[in-house]
Amino acid sequence: MFDLMPFGRRENNLFNYFDNMEKNFFGDISQGLSSFRTDVIDNGDKYLLKAELPGFKKEDIKIDIEGDRLTVSAEHKDETEEKNDNYIRRERRYGSFSRSFDISNIKCNEISAEYKDGILELSMPKLESVVPESRRIEIQ
């Protein structure tokens, strides 16, 4: 019934063998995600970065700037004891997620962040672009 088996118990059959062989070769895609989805919107004078981080507490999210690189990272911590025998199925994962962005044309000191309903929003004001002065050089 919907693959409800005690956690850690596996049936030895040909289908599971091929499924496990594929996961071992390519990696389990559902477990291997170490990033999150983001949208970057150009609002003229600033960029708005929206990152999906559902299920995280505000305290679990870190935003670091190092040089011209902004890194957003979040970590789920497993606070429960390891009692795998009671699970029928366990799909929730604990781990860390991280994503870096180039902010070379951003005013780093004016970046602001807000986290609400699982969405992290970063408002990143652009540096004023300096247009080089044009001039004509006379040939002598």
Short mmCIF file of N, CA and C in Angstrom, two decimals:
data_model
loop_
_atom_site.label_atom_id
_atom_site.label_comp_id
_atom_site.label_asym_id
_atom_site.label_seq_id
_atom_site.Cartn_x
_atom_site.Cartn_y
_atom_site.Cartn_z
N MET A 1 0.84 -1.18 0.00
CA MET A 1 0.00 0.00 0.00
C MET A 1 0.88 1.24 0.00
N PHE A 2 1.09 1.85 -1.16
CA PHE A 2 1.88 3.06 -1.34
C PHE A 2 3.28 2.93 -0.79
N ASP A 3 3.85 1.75 -0.90
CA ASP A 3 5.24 1.53 -0.48
C ASP A 3 5.45 1.83 1.00
N LEU A 4 4.48 1.51 1.84
CA LEU A 4 4.62 1.72 3.27
C LEU A 4 5.34 0.53 3.89
N MET A 5 6.63 0.68 4.06
CA MET A 5 7.44 -0.35 4.69
C MET A 5 8.22 0.29 5.80
N PRO A 6 8.55 -0.45 6.84
CA PRO A 6 9.36 0.12 7.91
C PRO A 6 10.65 0.70 7.37
N PHE A 7 11.10 1.80 7.98
CA PHE A 7 12.31 2.50 7.54
C PHE A 7 13.50 1.55 7.54
N GLY A 8 14.25 1.56 6.47
CA GLY A 8 15.45 0.75 6.40
C GLY A 8 15.23 -0.67 5.90
N ARG A 9 14.01 -1.15 5.81
CA ARG A 9 13.75 -2.50 5.34
C ARG A 9 13.57 -2.47 3.83
N ARG A 10 14.27 -3.30 3.12
CA ARG A 10 14.20 -3.32 1.67
C ARG A 10 13.89 -4.74 1.20
N GLU A 11 13.10 -4.82 0.15
CA GLU A 11 12.84 -6.10 -0.49
C GLU A 11 13.93 -6.37 -1.50
N ASN A 12 14.41 -7.57 -1.55
CA ASN A 12 15.41 -7.94 -2.53
C ASN A 12 14.72 -8.50 -3.76
N ASN A 13 14.50 -7.63 -4.74
CA ASN A 13 13.97 -8.09 -6.01
C ASN A 13 14.67 -7.34 -7.14
N LEU A 14 14.43 -7.76 -8.35
CA LEU A 14 15.12 -7.22 -9.51
C LEU A 14 14.83 -5.74 -9.72
N PHE A 15 13.60 -5.30 -9.49
CA PHE A 15 13.25 -3.90 -9.70
C PHE A 15 13.99 -2.99 -8.72
N ASN A 16 14.05 -3.38 -7.45
CA ASN A 16 14.78 -2.58 -6.47
C ASN A 16 16.28 -2.57 -6.77
N TYR A 17 16.78 -3.68 -7.28
CA TYR A 17 18.20 -3.75 -7.64
C TYR A 17 18.53 -2.71 -8.70
N PHE A 18 17.73 -2.63 -9.77
CA PHE A 18 17.98 -1.65 -10.83
C PHE A 18 17.76 -0.22 -10.34
N ASP A 19 16.76 -0.02 -9.50
CA ASP A 19 16.50 1.31 -8.95
C ASP A 19 17.68 1.77 -8.09
N ASN A 20 18.19 0.88 -7.25
CA ASN A 20 19.33 1.23 -6.40
C ASN A 20 20.60 1.42 -7.22
N MET A 21 20.76 0.61 -8.29
CA MET A 21 21.93 0.75 -9.14
C MET A 21 21.93 2.13 -9.80
N GLU A 22 20.76 2.59 -10.27
CA GLU A 22 20.65 3.91 -10.89
C GLU A 22 20.97 5.01 -9.87
N LYS A 23 20.43 4.89 -8.65
CA LYS A 23 20.69 5.89 -7.61
C LYS A 23 22.16 5.93 -7.24
N ASN A 24 22.80 4.76 -7.15
CA ASN A 24 24.21 4.71 -6.80
C ASN A 24 25.09 5.30 -7.90
N PHE A 25 24.70 5.11 -9.16
CA PHE A 25 25.49 5.61 -10.28
C PHE A 25 25.31 7.11 -10.47
N PHE A 26 24.05 7.57 -10.55
CA PHE A 26 23.76 8.97 -10.81
C PHE A 26 23.60 9.79 -9.54
N GLY A 27 23.43 9.15 -8.42
CA GLY A 27 23.15 9.85 -7.18
C GLY A 27 21.65 10.02 -7.04
N ASP A 28 21.17 10.00 -5.82
CA ASP A 28 19.75 10.18 -5.59
C ASP A 28 19.43 11.66 -5.73
N ILE A 29 18.73 12.03 -6.79
CA ILE A 29 18.47 13.42 -7.11
C ILE A 29 17.73 14.12 -5.98
N SER A 30 16.79 13.44 -5.33
CA SER A 30 16.02 14.08 -4.27
C SER A 30 16.88 14.42 -3.06
N GLN A 31 17.97 13.67 -2.85
CA GLN A 31 18.84 13.94 -1.71
C GLN A 31 19.98 14.88 -2.07
N GLY A 32 20.31 14.98 -3.34
CA GLY A 32 21.49 15.71 -3.75
C GLY A 32 21.29 17.19 -3.97
N LEU A 33 20.12 17.72 -3.75
CA LEU A 33 19.90 19.13 -3.99
C LEU A 33 20.54 19.95 -2.87
N SER A 34 21.51 20.77 -3.23
CA SER A 34 22.16 21.59 -2.21
C SER A 34 21.92 23.07 -2.47
N SER A 35 20.96 23.39 -3.30
CA SER A 35 20.62 24.78 -3.55
C SER A 35 19.12 24.95 -3.49
N PHE A 36 18.67 26.15 -3.75
CA PHE A 36 17.25 26.46 -3.67
C PHE A 36 16.91 27.36 -4.85
N ARG A 37 15.63 27.49 -5.13
CA ARG A 37 15.18 28.27 -6.27
C ARG A 37 15.17 29.75 -5.92
N THR A 38 15.63 30.55 -6.89
CA THR A 38 15.65 32.00 -6.69
C THR A 38 15.16 32.70 -7.95
N ASP A 39 14.60 33.88 -7.75
CA ASP A 39 14.25 34.80 -8.82
C ASP A 39 15.01 36.09 -8.56
N VAL A 40 15.56 36.68 -9.61
CA VAL A 40 16.21 37.98 -9.50
C VAL A 40 15.47 38.92 -10.44
N ILE A 41 14.94 39.99 -9.87
CA ILE A 41 14.11 40.93 -10.62
C ILE A 41 14.84 42.27 -10.68
N ASP A 42 14.91 42.87 -11.87
CA ASP A 42 15.52 44.18 -12.06
C ASP A 42 14.44 45.24 -11.92
N ASN A 43 14.51 46.02 -10.85
CA ASN A 43 13.53 47.08 -10.59
C ASN A 43 14.08 48.46 -10.93
N GLY A 44 14.97 48.55 -11.87
CA GLY A 44 15.53 49.85 -12.28
C GLY A 44 16.69 50.26 -11.41
N ASP A 45 16.42 50.80 -10.23
CA ASP A 45 17.47 51.28 -9.35
C ASP A 45 17.99 50.21 -8.39
N LYS A 46 17.34 49.05 -8.37
CA LYS A 46 17.77 47.98 -7.46
C LYS A 46 17.36 46.62 -8.05
N TYR A 47 18.00 45.58 -7.52
CA TYR A 47 17.61 44.21 -7.83
C TYR A 47 16.85 43.67 -6.63
N LEU A 48 15.87 42.84 -6.90
CA LEU A 48 15.13 42.16 -5.85
C LEU A 48 15.36 40.66 -6.03
N LEU A 49 16.00 40.04 -5.06
CA LEU A 49 16.26 38.60 -5.10
C LEU A 49 15.24 37.92 -4.19
N LYS A 50 14.51 36.97 -4.74
CA LYS A 50 13.54 36.19 -3.96
C LYS A 50 14.00 34.74 -3.95
N ALA A 51 14.18 34.19 -2.77
CA ALA A 51 14.65 32.82 -2.61
C ALA A 51 13.62 32.01 -1.85
N GLU A 52 13.30 30.82 -2.37
CA GLU A 52 12.37 29.92 -1.69
C GLU A 52 13.11 29.13 -0.63
N LEU A 53 12.75 29.34 0.61
CA LEU A 53 13.33 28.62 1.74
C LEU A 53 12.23 28.17 2.69
N PRO A 54 11.30 27.35 2.23
CA PRO A 54 10.20 26.95 3.10
C PRO A 54 10.67 26.03 4.22
N GLY A 55 10.06 26.18 5.37
CA GLY A 55 10.36 25.30 6.50
C GLY A 55 11.54 25.75 7.33
N PHE A 56 12.20 26.83 6.95
CA PHE A 56 13.34 27.32 7.73
C PHE A 56 12.88 28.39 8.71
N LYS A 57 13.57 28.47 9.83
CA LYS A 57 13.38 29.58 10.75
C LYS A 57 14.34 30.69 10.33
N LYS A 58 13.99 31.91 10.68
CA LYS A 58 14.83 33.05 10.32
C LYS A 58 16.25 32.88 10.88
N GLU A 59 16.36 32.26 12.05
CA GLU A 59 17.66 32.07 12.69
C GLU A 59 18.53 31.06 11.95
N ASP A 60 17.94 30.20 11.12
CA ASP A 60 18.68 29.17 10.40
C ASP A 60 19.26 29.68 9.09
N ILE A 61 18.95 30.92 8.70
CA ILE A 61 19.38 31.48 7.42
C ILE A 61 20.52 32.46 7.67
N LYS A 62 21.59 32.33 6.89
CA LYS A 62 22.74 33.22 7.01
C LYS A 62 23.00 33.87 5.65
N ILE A 63 23.30 35.17 5.67
CA ILE A 63 23.64 35.92 4.47
C ILE A 63 25.01 36.54 4.71
N ASP A 64 25.99 36.12 3.92
CA ASP A 64 27.36 36.58 4.09
C ASP A 64 27.85 37.26 2.82
N ILE A 65 28.67 38.30 3.00
CA ILE A 65 29.30 39.00 1.88
C ILE A 65 30.80 38.88 2.05
N GLU A 66 31.45 38.39 0.99
CA GLU A 66 32.90 38.30 0.98
C GLU A 66 33.38 38.81 -0.37
N GLY A 67 33.96 39.98 -0.37
CA GLY A 67 34.39 40.60 -1.62
C GLY A 67 33.18 40.95 -2.47
N ASP A 68 33.15 40.46 -3.70
CA ASP A 68 32.03 40.70 -4.62
C ASP A 68 31.08 39.51 -4.67
N ARG A 69 31.03 38.71 -3.62
CA ARG A 69 30.20 37.51 -3.61
C ARG A 69 29.29 37.51 -2.39
N LEU A 70 27.99 37.38 -2.65
CA LEU A 70 26.99 37.26 -1.58
C LEU A 70 26.58 35.79 -1.51
N THR A 71 26.61 35.21 -0.34
CA THR A 71 26.25 33.81 -0.16
C THR A 71 25.08 33.71 0.80
N VAL A 72 24.02 33.04 0.34
CA VAL A 72 22.86 32.76 1.18
C VAL A 72 22.93 31.28 1.53
N SER A 73 22.91 30.96 2.81
CA SER A 73 22.94 29.57 3.23
C SER A 73 21.89 29.35 4.32
N ALA A 74 21.37 28.15 4.34
CA ALA A 74 20.37 27.78 5.33
C ALA A 74 20.62 26.33 5.74
N GLU A 75 20.32 26.03 7.00
CA GLU A 75 20.58 24.69 7.50
C GLU A 75 19.43 24.20 8.37
N HIS A 76 18.92 23.02 8.00
CA HIS A 76 17.96 22.33 8.85
C HIS A 76 18.75 21.50 9.84
N LYS A 77 18.38 21.57 11.09
CA LYS A 77 19.07 20.76 12.10
C LYS A 77 18.11 19.71 12.62
N ASP A 78 18.61 18.48 12.71
CA ASP A 78 17.81 17.37 13.23
C ASP A 78 17.93 17.37 14.74
N GLU A 79 16.89 17.80 15.41
CA GLU A 79 16.90 17.89 16.87
C GLU A 79 16.42 16.61 17.54
N THR A 80 15.90 15.66 16.76
CA THR A 80 15.33 14.45 17.35
C THR A 80 16.39 13.36 17.47
N GLU A 81 16.08 12.38 18.28
CA GLU A 81 16.98 11.25 18.45
C GLU A 81 16.85 10.33 17.25
N GLU A 82 17.86 9.51 17.05
CA GLU A 82 17.84 8.55 15.95
C GLU A 82 17.07 7.31 16.37
N LYS A 83 15.78 7.28 16.08
CA LYS A 83 14.94 6.12 16.35
C LYS A 83 14.29 5.72 15.05
N ASN A 84 15.07 5.15 14.16
CA ASN A 84 14.60 4.80 12.83
C ASN A 84 13.61 3.65 12.82
N ASP A 85 13.56 2.86 13.86
CA ASP A 85 12.68 1.69 13.88
C ASP A 85 11.21 2.08 13.89
N ASN A 86 10.86 3.27 14.35
CA ASN A 86 9.47 3.68 14.44
C ASN A 86 8.94 4.28 13.15
N TYR A 87 9.80 4.60 12.21
CA TYR A 87 9.37 5.22 10.96
C TYR A 87 8.80 4.18 10.02
N ILE A 88 7.70 4.51 9.41
CA ILE A 88 7.17 3.69 8.32
C ILE A 88 7.78 4.19 7.02
N ARG A 89 7.84 5.50 6.88
CA ARG A 89 8.49 6.13 5.73
C ARG A 89 9.04 7.47 6.19
N ARG A 90 10.26 7.77 5.79
CA ARG A 90 10.88 9.03 6.18
C ARG A 90 11.36 9.75 4.93
N GLU A 91 10.74 10.90 4.61
CA GLU A 91 11.09 11.66 3.43
C GLU A 91 11.66 13.03 3.76
N ARG A 92 11.44 13.51 4.97
CA ARG A 92 11.98 14.81 5.33
C ARG A 92 13.48 14.70 5.50
N ARG A 93 14.18 15.66 4.96
CA ARG A 93 15.64 15.64 4.99
C ARG A 93 16.17 16.77 5.87
N TYR A 94 17.32 16.53 6.42
CA TYR A 94 18.02 17.52 7.18
C TYR A 94 19.35 17.75 6.50
N GLY A 95 19.71 18.99 6.37
CA GLY A 95 20.96 19.29 5.71
C GLY A 95 21.11 20.78 5.50
N SER A 96 22.10 21.14 4.71
CA SER A 96 22.35 22.56 4.46
C SER A 96 22.19 22.85 2.98
N PHE A 97 21.83 24.09 2.70
CA PHE A 97 21.63 24.58 1.35
C PHE A 97 22.41 25.87 1.22
N SER A 98 23.00 26.10 0.05
CA SER A 98 23.81 27.29 -0.13
C SER A 98 23.77 27.74 -1.58
N ARG A 99 23.83 29.05 -1.77
CA ARG A 99 23.83 29.62 -3.11
C ARG A 99 24.60 30.92 -3.07
N SER A 100 25.45 31.18 -4.08
CA SER A 100 26.26 32.40 -4.13
C SER A 100 25.89 33.23 -5.34
N PHE A 101 26.04 34.56 -5.20
CA PHE A 101 25.68 35.50 -6.26
C PHE A 101 26.76 36.57 -6.38
N ASP A 102 27.02 37.01 -7.61
CA ASP A 102 27.96 38.08 -7.88
C ASP A 102 27.28 39.41 -7.59
N ILE A 103 27.89 40.23 -6.74
CA ILE A 103 27.29 41.53 -6.39
C ILE A 103 28.28 42.65 -6.68
N SER A 104 29.04 42.53 -7.76
CA SER A 104 30.06 43.52 -8.07
C SER A 104 29.47 44.89 -8.41
N ASN A 105 28.21 44.97 -8.86
CA ASN A 105 27.61 46.26 -9.19
C ASN A 105 26.50 46.64 -8.21
N ILE A 106 26.65 46.21 -6.94
CA ILE A 106 25.64 46.44 -5.90
C ILE A 106 26.25 47.27 -4.78
N LYS A 107 25.45 48.15 -4.18
CA LYS A 107 25.87 48.88 -2.97
C LYS A 107 25.75 47.92 -1.79
N CYS A 108 26.86 47.31 -1.42
CA CYS A 108 26.85 46.25 -0.40
C CYS A 108 26.34 46.73 0.96
N ASN A 109 26.62 47.99 1.31
CA ASN A 109 26.22 48.51 2.63
C ASN A 109 24.73 48.79 2.73
N GLU A 110 24.02 48.78 1.59
CA GLU A 110 22.60 49.12 1.61
C GLU A 110 21.68 47.93 1.32
N ILE A 111 22.23 46.72 1.33
CA ILE A 111 21.42 45.54 1.10
C ILE A 111 20.54 45.29 2.32
N SER A 112 19.25 45.04 2.08
CA SER A 112 18.35 44.73 3.19
C SER A 112 17.67 43.39 2.92
N ALA A 113 17.27 42.69 3.97
CA ALA A 113 16.68 41.36 3.84
C ALA A 113 15.42 41.27 4.68
N GLU A 114 14.47 40.48 4.15
CA GLU A 114 13.23 40.20 4.86
C GLU A 114 12.85 38.75 4.59
N TYR A 115 12.40 38.05 5.63
CA TYR A 115 11.99 36.65 5.48
C TYR A 115 10.55 36.51 5.97
N LYS A 116 9.67 36.08 5.06
CA LYS A 116 8.26 35.95 5.40
C LYS A 116 7.65 34.82 4.58
N ASP A 117 6.91 33.94 5.24
CA ASP A 117 6.17 32.85 4.59
C ASP A 117 7.06 31.98 3.70
N GLY A 118 8.28 31.70 4.16
CA GLY A 118 9.17 30.82 3.43
C GLY A 118 9.90 31.46 2.27
N ILE A 119 9.75 32.78 2.09
CA ILE A 119 10.43 33.49 1.00
C ILE A 119 11.38 34.52 1.60
N LEU A 120 12.64 34.42 1.22
CA LEU A 120 13.65 35.40 1.61
C LEU A 120 13.74 36.43 0.50
N GLU A 121 13.59 37.71 0.83
CA GLU A 121 13.68 38.79 -0.15
C GLU A 121 14.87 39.68 0.21
N LEU A 122 15.76 39.85 -0.75
CA LEU A 122 16.89 40.75 -0.59
C LEU A 122 16.71 41.92 -1.54
N SER A 123 16.74 43.12 -1.00
CA SER A 123 16.69 44.33 -1.81
C SER A 123 18.13 44.81 -1.96
N MET A 124 18.61 44.86 -3.21
CA MET A 124 20.01 45.17 -3.46
C MET A 124 20.13 46.37 -4.40
N PRO A 125 20.37 47.58 -3.83
CA PRO A 125 20.48 48.79 -4.66
C PRO A 125 21.70 48.72 -5.59
N LYS A 126 21.50 49.17 -6.81
CA LYS A 126 22.58 49.18 -7.81
C LYS A 126 23.52 50.35 -7.57
N LEU A 127 24.77 50.15 -7.96
CA LEU A 127 25.71 51.26 -7.98
C LEU A 127 25.34 52.17 -9.14
N GLU A 128 25.50 53.48 -8.95
CA GLU A 128 25.24 54.39 -10.05
C GLU A 128 26.29 54.16 -11.13
N SER A 129 25.82 53.94 -12.33
CA SER A 129 26.77 53.72 -13.41
C SER A 129 27.38 55.06 -13.81
N VAL A 130 28.67 55.07 -13.88
CA VAL A 130 29.40 56.27 -14.24
C VAL A 130 29.60 56.24 -15.75
N VAL A 131 29.01 57.21 -16.42
CA VAL A 131 29.16 57.30 -17.87
C VAL A 131 30.42 58.12 -18.14
N PRO A 132 31.37 57.53 -18.86
CA PRO A 132 32.59 58.28 -19.11
C PRO A 132 32.30 59.53 -19.94
N GLU A 133 32.99 60.57 -19.58
CA GLU A 133 32.81 61.83 -20.29
C GLU A 133 33.32 61.67 -21.71
N SER A 134 32.52 62.11 -22.65
CA SER A 134 32.97 61.99 -24.05
C SER A 134 33.64 63.28 -24.48
N ARG A 135 34.64 63.14 -25.27
CA ARG A 135 35.37 64.29 -25.79
C ARG A 135 36.02 63.90 -27.10
N ARG A 136 36.34 64.86 -27.86
CA ARG A 136 36.99 64.63 -29.15
C ARG A 136 38.44 65.06 -29.05
N ILE A 137 39.29 64.24 -29.61
CA ILE A 137 40.72 64.55 -29.60
C ILE A 137 41.08 65.11 -30.99
N GLU A 138 41.68 66.26 -30.98
CA GLU A 138 42.08 66.90 -32.22
C GLU A 138 43.41 66.33 -32.69
N ILE A 139 43.47 66.10 -33.98
CA ILE A 139 44.71 65.56 -34.58
C ILE A 139 45.63 66.74 -34.93
N GLN A 140 46.87 66.64 -34.59
CA GLN A 140 47.79 67.73 -34.87
C GLN A 140 48.73 67.40 -35.98
#
